[in-house]
PDB file of C-alpha atoms and ligand atoms in Angstrom:
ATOM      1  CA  UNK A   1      25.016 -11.951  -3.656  1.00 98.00           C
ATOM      2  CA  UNK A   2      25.770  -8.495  -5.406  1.00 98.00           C
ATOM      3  CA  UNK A   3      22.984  -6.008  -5.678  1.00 98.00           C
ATOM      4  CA  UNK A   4      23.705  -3.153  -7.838  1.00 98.00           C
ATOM      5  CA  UNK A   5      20.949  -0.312  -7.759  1.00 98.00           C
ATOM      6  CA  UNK A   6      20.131   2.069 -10.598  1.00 98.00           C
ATOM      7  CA  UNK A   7      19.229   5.854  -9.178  1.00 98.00           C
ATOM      8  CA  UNK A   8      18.963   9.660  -9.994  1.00 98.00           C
ATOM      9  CA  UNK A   9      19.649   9.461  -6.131  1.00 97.00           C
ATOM     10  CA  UNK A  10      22.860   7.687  -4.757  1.00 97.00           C
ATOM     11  CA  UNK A  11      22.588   9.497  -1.763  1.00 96.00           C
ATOM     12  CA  UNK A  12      19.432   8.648  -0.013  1.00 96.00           C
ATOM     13  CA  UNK A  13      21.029   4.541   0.010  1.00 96.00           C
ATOM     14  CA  UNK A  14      24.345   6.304   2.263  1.00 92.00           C
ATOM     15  CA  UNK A  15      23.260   5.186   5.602  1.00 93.00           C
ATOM     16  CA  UNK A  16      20.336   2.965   4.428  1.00 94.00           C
ATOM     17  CA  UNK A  17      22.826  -0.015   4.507  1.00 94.00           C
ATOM     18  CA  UNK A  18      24.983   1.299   7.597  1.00 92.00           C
ATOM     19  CA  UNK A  19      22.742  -0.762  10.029  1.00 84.00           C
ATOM     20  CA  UNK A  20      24.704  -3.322  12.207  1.00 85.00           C
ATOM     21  CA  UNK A  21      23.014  -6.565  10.119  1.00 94.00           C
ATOM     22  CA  UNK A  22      23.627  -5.640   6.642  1.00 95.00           C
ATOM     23  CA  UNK A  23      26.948  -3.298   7.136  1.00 95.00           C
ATOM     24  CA  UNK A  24      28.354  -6.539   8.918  1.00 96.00           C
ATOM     25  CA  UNK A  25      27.289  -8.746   5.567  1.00 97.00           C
ATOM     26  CA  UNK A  26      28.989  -6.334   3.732  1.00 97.00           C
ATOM     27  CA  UNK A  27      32.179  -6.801   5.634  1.00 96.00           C
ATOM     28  CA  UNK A  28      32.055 -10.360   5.715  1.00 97.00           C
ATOM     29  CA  UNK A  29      31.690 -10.313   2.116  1.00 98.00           C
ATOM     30  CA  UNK A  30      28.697 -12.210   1.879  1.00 98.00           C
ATOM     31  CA  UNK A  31      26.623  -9.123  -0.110  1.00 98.00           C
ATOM     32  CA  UNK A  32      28.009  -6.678  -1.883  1.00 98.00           C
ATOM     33  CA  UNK A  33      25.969  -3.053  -2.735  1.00 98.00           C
ATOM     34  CA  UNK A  34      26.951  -0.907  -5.343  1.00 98.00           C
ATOM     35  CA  UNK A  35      24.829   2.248  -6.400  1.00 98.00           C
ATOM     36  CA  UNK A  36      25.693   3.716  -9.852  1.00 98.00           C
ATOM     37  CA  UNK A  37      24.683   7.597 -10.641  1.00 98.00           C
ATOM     38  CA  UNK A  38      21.835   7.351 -14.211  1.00 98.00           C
ATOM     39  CA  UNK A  39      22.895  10.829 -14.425  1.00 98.00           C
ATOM     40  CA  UNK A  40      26.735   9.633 -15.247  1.00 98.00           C
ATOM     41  CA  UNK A  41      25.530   7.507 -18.400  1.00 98.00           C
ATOM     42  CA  UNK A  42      23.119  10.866 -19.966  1.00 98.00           C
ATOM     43  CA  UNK A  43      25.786  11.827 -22.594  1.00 97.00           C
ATOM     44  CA  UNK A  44      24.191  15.056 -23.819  1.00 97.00           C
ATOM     45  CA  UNK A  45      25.530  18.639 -23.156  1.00 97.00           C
ATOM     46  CA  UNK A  46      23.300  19.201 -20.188  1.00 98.00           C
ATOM     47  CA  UNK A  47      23.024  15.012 -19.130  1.00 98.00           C
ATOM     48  CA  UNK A  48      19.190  15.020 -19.151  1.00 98.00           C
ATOM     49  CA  UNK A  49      17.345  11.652 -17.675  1.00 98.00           C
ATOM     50  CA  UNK A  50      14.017  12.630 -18.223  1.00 98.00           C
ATOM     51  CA  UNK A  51      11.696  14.359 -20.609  1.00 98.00           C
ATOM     52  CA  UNK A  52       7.841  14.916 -21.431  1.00 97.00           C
ATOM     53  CA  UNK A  53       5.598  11.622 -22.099  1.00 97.00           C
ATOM     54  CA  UNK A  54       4.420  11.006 -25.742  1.00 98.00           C
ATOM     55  CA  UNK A  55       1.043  11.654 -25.887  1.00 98.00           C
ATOM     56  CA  UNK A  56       1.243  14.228 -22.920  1.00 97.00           C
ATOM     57  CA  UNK A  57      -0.235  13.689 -19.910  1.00 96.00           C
ATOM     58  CA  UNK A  58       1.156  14.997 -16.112  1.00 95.00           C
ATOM     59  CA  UNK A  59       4.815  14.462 -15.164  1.00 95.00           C
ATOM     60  CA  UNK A  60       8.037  13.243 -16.865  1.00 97.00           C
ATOM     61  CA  UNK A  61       9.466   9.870 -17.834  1.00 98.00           C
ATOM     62  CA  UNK A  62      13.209   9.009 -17.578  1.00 98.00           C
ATOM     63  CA  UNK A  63      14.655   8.274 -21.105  1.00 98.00           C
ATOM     64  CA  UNK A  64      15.947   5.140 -22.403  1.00 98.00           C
ATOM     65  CA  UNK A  65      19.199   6.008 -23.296  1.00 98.00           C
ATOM     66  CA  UNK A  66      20.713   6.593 -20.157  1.00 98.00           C
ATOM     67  CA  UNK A  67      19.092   3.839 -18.680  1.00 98.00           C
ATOM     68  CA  UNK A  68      20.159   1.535 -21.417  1.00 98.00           C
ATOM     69  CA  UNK A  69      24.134   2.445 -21.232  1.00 98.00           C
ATOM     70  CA  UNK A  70      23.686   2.004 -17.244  1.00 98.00           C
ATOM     71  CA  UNK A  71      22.162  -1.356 -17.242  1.00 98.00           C
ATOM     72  CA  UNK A  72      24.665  -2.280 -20.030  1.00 98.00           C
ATOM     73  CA  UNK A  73      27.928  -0.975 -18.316  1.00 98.00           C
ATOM     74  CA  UNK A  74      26.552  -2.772 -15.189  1.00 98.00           C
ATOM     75  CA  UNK A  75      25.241  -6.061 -16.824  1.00 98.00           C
ATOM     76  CA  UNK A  76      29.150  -6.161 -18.720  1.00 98.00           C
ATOM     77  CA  UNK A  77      30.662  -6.700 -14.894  1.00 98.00           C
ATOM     78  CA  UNK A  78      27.602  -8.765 -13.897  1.00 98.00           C
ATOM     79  CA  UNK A  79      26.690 -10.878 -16.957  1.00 98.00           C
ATOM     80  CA  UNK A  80      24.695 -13.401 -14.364  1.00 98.00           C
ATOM     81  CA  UNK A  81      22.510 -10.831 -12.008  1.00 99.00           C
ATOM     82  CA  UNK A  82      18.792 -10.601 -13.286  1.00 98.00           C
ATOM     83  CA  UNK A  83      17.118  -6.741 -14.117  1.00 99.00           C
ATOM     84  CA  UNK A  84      14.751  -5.946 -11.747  1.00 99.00           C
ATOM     85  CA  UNK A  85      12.799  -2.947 -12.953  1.00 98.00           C
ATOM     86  CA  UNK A  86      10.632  -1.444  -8.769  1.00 98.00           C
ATOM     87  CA  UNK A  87       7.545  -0.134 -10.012  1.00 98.00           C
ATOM     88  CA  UNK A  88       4.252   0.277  -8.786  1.00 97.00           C
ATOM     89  CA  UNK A  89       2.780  -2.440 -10.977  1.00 97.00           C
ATOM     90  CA  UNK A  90       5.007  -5.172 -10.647  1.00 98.00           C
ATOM     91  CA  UNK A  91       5.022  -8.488  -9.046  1.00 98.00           C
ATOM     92  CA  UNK A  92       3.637  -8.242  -5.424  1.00 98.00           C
ATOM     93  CA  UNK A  93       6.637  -8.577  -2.852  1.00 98.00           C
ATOM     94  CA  UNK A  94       5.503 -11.491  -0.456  1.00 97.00           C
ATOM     95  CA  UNK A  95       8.197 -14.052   1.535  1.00 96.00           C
ATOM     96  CA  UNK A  96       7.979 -16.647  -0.747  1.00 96.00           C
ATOM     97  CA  UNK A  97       8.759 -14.161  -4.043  1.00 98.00           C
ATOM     98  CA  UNK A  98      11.805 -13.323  -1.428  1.00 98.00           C
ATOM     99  CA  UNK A  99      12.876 -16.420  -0.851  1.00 98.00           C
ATOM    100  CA  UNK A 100      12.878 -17.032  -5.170  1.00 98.00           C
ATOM    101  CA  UNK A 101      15.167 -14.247  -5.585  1.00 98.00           C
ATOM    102  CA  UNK A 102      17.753 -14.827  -2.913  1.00 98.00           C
ATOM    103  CA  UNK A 103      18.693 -17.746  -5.170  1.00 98.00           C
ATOM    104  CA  UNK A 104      19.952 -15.580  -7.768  1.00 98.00           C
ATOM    105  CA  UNK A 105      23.871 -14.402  -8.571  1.00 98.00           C
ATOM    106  CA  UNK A 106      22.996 -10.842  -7.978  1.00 98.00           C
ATOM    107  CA  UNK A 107      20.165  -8.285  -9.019  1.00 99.00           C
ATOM    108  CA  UNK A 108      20.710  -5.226 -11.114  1.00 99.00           C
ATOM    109  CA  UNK A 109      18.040  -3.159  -9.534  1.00 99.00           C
ATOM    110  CA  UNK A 110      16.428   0.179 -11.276  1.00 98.00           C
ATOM    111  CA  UNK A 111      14.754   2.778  -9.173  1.00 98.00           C
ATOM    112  CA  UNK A 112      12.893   4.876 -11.037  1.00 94.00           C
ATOM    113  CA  UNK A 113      11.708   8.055 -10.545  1.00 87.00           C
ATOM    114  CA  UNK A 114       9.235  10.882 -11.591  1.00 83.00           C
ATOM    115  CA  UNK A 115       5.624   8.800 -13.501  1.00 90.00           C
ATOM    116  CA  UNK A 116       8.046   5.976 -14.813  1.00 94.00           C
ATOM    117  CA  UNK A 117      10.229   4.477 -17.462  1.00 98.00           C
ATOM    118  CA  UNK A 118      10.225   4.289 -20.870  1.00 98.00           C
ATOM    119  CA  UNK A 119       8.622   1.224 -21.951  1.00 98.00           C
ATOM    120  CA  UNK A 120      11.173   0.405 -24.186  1.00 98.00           C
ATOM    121  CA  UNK A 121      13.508  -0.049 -21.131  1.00 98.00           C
ATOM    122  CA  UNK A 122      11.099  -2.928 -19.641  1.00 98.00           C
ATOM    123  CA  UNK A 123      11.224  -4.881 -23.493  1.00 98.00           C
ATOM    124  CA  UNK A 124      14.833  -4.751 -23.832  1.00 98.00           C
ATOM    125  CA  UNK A 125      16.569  -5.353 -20.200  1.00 98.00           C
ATOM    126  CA  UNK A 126      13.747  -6.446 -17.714  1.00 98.00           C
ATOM    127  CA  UNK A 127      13.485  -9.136 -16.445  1.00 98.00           C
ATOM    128  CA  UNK A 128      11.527  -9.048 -13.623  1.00 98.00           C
ATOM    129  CA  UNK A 129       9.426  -6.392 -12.261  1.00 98.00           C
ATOM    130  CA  UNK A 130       8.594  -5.930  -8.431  1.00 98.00           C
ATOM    131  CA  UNK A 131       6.098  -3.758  -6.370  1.00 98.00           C
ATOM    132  CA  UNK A 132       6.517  -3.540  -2.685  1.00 98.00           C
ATOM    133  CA  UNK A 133       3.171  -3.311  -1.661  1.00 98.00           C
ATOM    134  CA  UNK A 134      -0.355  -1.154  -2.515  1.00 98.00           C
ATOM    135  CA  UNK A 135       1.068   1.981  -1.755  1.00 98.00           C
ATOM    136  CA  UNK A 136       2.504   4.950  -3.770  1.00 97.00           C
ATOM    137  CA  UNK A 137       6.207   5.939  -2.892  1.00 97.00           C
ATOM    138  CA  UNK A 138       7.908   9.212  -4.775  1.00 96.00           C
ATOM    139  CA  UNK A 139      10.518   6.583  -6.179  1.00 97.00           C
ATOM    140  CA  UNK A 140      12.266   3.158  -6.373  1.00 98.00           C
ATOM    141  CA  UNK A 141      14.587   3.940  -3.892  1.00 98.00           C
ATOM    142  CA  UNK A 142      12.872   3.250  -0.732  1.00 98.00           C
ATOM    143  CA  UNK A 143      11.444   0.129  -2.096  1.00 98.00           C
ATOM    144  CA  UNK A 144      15.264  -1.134  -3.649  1.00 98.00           C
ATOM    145  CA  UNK A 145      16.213  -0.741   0.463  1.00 98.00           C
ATOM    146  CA  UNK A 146      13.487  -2.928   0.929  1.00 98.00           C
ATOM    147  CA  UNK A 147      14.340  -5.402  -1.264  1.00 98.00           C
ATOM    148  CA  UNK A 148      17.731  -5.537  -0.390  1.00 98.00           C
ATOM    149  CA  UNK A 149      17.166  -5.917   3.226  1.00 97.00           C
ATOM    150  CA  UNK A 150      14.602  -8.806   2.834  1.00 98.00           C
ATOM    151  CA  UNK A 151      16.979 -10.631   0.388  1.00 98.00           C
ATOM    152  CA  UNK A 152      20.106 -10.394   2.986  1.00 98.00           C
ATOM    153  CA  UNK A 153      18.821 -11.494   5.811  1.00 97.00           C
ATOM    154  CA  UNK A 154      17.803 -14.883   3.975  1.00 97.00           C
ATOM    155  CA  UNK A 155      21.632 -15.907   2.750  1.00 98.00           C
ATOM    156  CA  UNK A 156      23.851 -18.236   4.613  1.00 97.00           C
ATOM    157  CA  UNK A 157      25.660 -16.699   7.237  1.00 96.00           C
ATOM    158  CA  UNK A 158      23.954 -12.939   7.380  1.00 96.00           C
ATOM    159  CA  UNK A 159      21.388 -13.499  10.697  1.00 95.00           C
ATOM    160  CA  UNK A 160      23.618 -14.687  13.383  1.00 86.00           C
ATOM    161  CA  UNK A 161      22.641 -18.240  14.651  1.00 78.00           C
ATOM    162  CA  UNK A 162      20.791 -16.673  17.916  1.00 70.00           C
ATOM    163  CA  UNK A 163      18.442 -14.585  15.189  1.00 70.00           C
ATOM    164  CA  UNK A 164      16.885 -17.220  13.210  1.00 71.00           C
ATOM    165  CA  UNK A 165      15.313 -16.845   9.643  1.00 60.00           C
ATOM    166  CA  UNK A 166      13.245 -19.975   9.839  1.00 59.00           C
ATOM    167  CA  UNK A 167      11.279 -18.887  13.071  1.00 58.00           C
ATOM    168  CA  UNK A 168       9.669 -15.616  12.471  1.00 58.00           C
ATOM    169  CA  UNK A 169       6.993 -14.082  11.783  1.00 58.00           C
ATOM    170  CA  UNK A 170       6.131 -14.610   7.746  1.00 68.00           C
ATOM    171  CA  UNK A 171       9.264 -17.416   7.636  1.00 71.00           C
ATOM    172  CA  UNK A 172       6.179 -19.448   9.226  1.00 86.00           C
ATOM    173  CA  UNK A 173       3.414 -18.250   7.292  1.00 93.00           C
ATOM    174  CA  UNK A 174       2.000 -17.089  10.569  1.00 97.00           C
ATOM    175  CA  UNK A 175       2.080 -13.435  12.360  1.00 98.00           C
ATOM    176  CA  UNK A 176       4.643 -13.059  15.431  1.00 97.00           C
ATOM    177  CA  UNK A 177       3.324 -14.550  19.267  1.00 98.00           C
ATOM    178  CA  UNK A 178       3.500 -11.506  21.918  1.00 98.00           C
ATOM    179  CA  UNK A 179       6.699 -11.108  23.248  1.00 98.00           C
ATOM    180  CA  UNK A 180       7.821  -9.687  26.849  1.00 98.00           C
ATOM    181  CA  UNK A 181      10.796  -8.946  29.260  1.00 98.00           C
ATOM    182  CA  UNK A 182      11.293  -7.473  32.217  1.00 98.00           C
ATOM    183  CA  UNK A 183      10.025  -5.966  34.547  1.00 98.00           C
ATOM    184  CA  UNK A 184       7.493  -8.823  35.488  1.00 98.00           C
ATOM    185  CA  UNK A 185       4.425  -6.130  35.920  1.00 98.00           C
ATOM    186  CA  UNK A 186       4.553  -2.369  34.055  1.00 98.00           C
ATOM    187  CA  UNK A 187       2.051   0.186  35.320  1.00 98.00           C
ATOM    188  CA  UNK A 188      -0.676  -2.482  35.877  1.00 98.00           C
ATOM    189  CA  UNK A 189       0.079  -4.998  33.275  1.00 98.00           C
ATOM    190  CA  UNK A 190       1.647  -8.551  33.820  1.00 98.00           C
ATOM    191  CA  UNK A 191       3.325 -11.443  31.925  1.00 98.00           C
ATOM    192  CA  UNK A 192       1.313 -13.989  30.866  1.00 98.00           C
ATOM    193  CA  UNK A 193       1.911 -16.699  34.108  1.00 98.00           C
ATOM    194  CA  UNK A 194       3.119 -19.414  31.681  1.00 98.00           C
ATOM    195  CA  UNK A 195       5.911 -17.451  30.420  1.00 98.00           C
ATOM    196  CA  UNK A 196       6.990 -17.870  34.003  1.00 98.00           C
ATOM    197  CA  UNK A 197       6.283 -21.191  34.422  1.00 98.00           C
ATOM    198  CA  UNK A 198       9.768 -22.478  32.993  1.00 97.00           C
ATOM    199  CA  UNK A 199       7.643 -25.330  31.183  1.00 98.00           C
ATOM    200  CA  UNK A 200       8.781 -25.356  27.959  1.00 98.00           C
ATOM    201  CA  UNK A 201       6.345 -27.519  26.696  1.00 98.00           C
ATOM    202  CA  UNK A 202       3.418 -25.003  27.592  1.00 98.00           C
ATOM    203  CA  UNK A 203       5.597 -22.511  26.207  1.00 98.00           C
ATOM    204  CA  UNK A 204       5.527 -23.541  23.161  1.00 98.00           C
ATOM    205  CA  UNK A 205       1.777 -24.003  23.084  1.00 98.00           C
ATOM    206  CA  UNK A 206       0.883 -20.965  24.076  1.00 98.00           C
ATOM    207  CA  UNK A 207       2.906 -19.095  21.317  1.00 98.00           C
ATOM    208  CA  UNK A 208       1.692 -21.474  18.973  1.00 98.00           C
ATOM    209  CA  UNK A 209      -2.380 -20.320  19.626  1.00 98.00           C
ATOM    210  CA  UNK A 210      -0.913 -16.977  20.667  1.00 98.00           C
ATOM    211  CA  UNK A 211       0.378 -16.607  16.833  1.00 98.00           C
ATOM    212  CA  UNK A 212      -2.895 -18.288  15.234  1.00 98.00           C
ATOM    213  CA  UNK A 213      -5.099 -16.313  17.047  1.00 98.00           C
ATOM    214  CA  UNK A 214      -3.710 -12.979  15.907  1.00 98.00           C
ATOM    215  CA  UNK A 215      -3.154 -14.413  12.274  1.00 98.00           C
ATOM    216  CA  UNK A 216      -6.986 -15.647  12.711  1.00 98.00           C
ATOM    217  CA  UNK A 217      -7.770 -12.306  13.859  1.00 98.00           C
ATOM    218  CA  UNK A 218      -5.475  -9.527  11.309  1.00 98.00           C
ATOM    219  CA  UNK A 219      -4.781 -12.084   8.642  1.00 98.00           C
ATOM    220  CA  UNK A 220      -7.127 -14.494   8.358  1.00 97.00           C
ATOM    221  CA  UNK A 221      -6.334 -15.039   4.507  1.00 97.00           C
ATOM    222  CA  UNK A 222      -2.390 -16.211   5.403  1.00 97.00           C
ATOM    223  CA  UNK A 223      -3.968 -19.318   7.162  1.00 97.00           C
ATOM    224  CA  UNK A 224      -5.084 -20.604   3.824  1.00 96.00           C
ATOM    225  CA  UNK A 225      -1.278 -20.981   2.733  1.00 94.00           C
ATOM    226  CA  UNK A 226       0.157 -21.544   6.308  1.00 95.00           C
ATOM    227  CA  UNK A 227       1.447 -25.212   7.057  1.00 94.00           C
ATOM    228  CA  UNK A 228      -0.959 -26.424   9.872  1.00 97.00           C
ATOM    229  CA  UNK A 229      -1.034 -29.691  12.025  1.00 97.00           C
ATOM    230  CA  UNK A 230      -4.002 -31.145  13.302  1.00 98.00           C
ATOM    231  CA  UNK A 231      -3.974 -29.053  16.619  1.00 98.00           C
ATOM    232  CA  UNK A 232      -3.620 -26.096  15.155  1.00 98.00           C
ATOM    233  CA  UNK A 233      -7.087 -26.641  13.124  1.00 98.00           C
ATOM    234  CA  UNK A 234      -8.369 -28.086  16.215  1.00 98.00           C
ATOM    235  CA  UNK A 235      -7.530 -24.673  17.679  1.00 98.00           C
ATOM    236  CA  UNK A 236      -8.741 -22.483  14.840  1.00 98.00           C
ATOM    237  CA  UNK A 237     -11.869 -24.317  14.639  1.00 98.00           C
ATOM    238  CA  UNK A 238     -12.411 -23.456  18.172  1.00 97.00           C
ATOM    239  CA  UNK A 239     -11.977 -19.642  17.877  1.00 96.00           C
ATOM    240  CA  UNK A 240     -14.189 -20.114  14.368  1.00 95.00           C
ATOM    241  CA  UNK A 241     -17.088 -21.591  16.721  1.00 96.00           C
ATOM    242  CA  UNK A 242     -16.985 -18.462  19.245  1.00 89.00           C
ATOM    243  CA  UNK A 243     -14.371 -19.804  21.443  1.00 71.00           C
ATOM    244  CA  UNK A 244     -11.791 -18.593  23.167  1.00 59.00           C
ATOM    245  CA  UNK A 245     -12.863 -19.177  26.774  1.00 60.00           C
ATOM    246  CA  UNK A 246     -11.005 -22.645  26.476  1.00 58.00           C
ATOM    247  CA  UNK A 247      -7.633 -21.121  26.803  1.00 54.00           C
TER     248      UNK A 247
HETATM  249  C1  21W B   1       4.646   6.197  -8.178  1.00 52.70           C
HETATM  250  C2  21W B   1       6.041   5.667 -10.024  1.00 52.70           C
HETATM  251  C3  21W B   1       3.568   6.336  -9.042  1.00 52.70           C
HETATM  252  C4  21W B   1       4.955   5.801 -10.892  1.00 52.70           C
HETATM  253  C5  21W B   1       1.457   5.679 -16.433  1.00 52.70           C
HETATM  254  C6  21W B   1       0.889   6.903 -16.600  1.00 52.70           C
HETATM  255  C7  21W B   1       8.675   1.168  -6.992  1.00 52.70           C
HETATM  256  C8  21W B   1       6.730   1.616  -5.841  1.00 52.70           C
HETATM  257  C9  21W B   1       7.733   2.142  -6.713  1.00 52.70           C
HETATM  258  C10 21W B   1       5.896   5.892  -8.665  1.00 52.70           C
HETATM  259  C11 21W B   1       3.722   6.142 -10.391  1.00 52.70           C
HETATM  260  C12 21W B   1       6.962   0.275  -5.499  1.00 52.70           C
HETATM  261  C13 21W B   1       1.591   6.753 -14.625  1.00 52.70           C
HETATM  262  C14 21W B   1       5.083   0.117  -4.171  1.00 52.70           C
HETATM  263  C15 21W B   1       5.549   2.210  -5.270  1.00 52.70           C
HETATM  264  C16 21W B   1       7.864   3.466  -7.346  1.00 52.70           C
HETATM  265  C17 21W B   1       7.046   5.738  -7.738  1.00 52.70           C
HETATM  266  C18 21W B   1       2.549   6.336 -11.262  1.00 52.70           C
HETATM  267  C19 21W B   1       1.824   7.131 -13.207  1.00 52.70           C
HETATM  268  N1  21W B   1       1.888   5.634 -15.180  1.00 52.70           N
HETATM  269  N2  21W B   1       6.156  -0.478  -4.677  1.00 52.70           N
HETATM  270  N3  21W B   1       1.008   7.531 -15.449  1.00 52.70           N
HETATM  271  N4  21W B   1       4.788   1.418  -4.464  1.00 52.70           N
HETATM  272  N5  21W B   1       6.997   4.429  -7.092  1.00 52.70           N
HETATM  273  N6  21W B   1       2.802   6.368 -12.614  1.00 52.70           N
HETATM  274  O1  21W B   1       5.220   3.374  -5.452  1.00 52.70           O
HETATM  275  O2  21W B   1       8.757   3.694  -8.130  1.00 52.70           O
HETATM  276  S1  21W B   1       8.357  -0.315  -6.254  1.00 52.70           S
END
């Protein structure tokens, strides 16, 4: 998969992707990350990207044209990657939207910066547009690591076989079980016994409730699109009724 990212601000990705997973997809030439500088496509005397909003208002908007001959010079070497435009009001960024886009060729991915883009950016290049969550951010860029990172770790080959996409937390619809290793007891507070116990069985049971439990408790709206067998509703409708005392 290529991802090709769009920025005033090349350098805050150096060292972003210099982490042991996605530097080591990057060798293997599974992804490849390219950043290209908005600035180098402004062709006027003093290369300006952004200027006052129609209208007027607070802030600045970055101007089409330099966004237009980036995406174009970009979208010439990668006719098949889709424009993703990060901004605030885009498409929620959930697991599933993830797994969607880590089907795709490659993603030509804008950061933008200061209140926004030019709208006329959106009609003519984008086609989709992502948020990263209900939060404000000073730019694209933090969100386009994001996006990047989630997207990786879900092609063949990236996670090693030991780390496993399918099992975590969100890959089962369900928040992580609590996890521990040694020492056995730390100022006062043990392992659960059954982690002990070697049965594997039990094991497995345990992180099953452990995970519905704190789902049922943090994120009780996940369980509506979480795949459930009959135990685990036998279970939730136990903690629903009060319970808990029964393991
Ligand atoms: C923050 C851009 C606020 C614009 C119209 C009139 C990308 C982001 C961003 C930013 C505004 C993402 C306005 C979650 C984020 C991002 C910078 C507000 C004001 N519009 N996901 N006035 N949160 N943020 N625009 O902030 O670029 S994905």
């Amino acid at each position: 998969m290529k991802f090709d990212l769009l920025t005033l601000f090349p350098d805050m990705f150096s060292g972003a992707f210099s982490d042991s997973i996605i530097k080591h997809a990057v060798e293997k030439g599974l992804i490849e990350i390219s950043s290209h500088n908005i600035r180098d496509f402004a062709f006027d005397k003093h290369r300006v990207t952004d200027d006052y909003p129609y209208g007027g208002g607070a802030g600045m908007v970055m101007k089409v044209e330099p966004l237009a001959a980036c995406i174009e010079s970009v979208k010439a070497e990668r006719p098949l990657s889709k424009v993703v435009l990060l901004t605030p009001g885009g498409r929620p960024l959930k697991q599933s939207f993830v797994e969607e886009l880590a089907l795709e060729d490659g993603l030509i991915i804008i950061c933008g910066r200061y209140e926004g883009v030019d709208e006329r950016v959106r009609e003519l290049f984008v086609d989709l547009e992502i948020s990263i969550g209900d939060f404000v951010l000073t730019g694209g860029e933090p969100a386009a690591i994001v996006l990047v990172d989630a997207v990786s770790r879900l092609l063949p080959g990236v996670l090693g076989s030991r780390q496993s996409a399918e099992e975590d937390s969100f890959g089962n619809g369900l928040l992580e079980y609590p996890q521990y290793t040694r020492p056995p007891e730390f100022r006062g507070l043990t392992v659960p016994p059954v982690l002990l116990s070697g049965n594997h069985r039990e094991i497995e049971c345990w992180r099953r409730r452990e995970s519905l439990r704190r789902t049922w408790l943090m994120r009780r709206e996940l369980l509506d699109e979480a795949d459930l067998t009959e135990e685990d509703k036998h279970y939730l409708r136990m903690l629903r009724d009060g319970g808990g005392t029964q393991n």
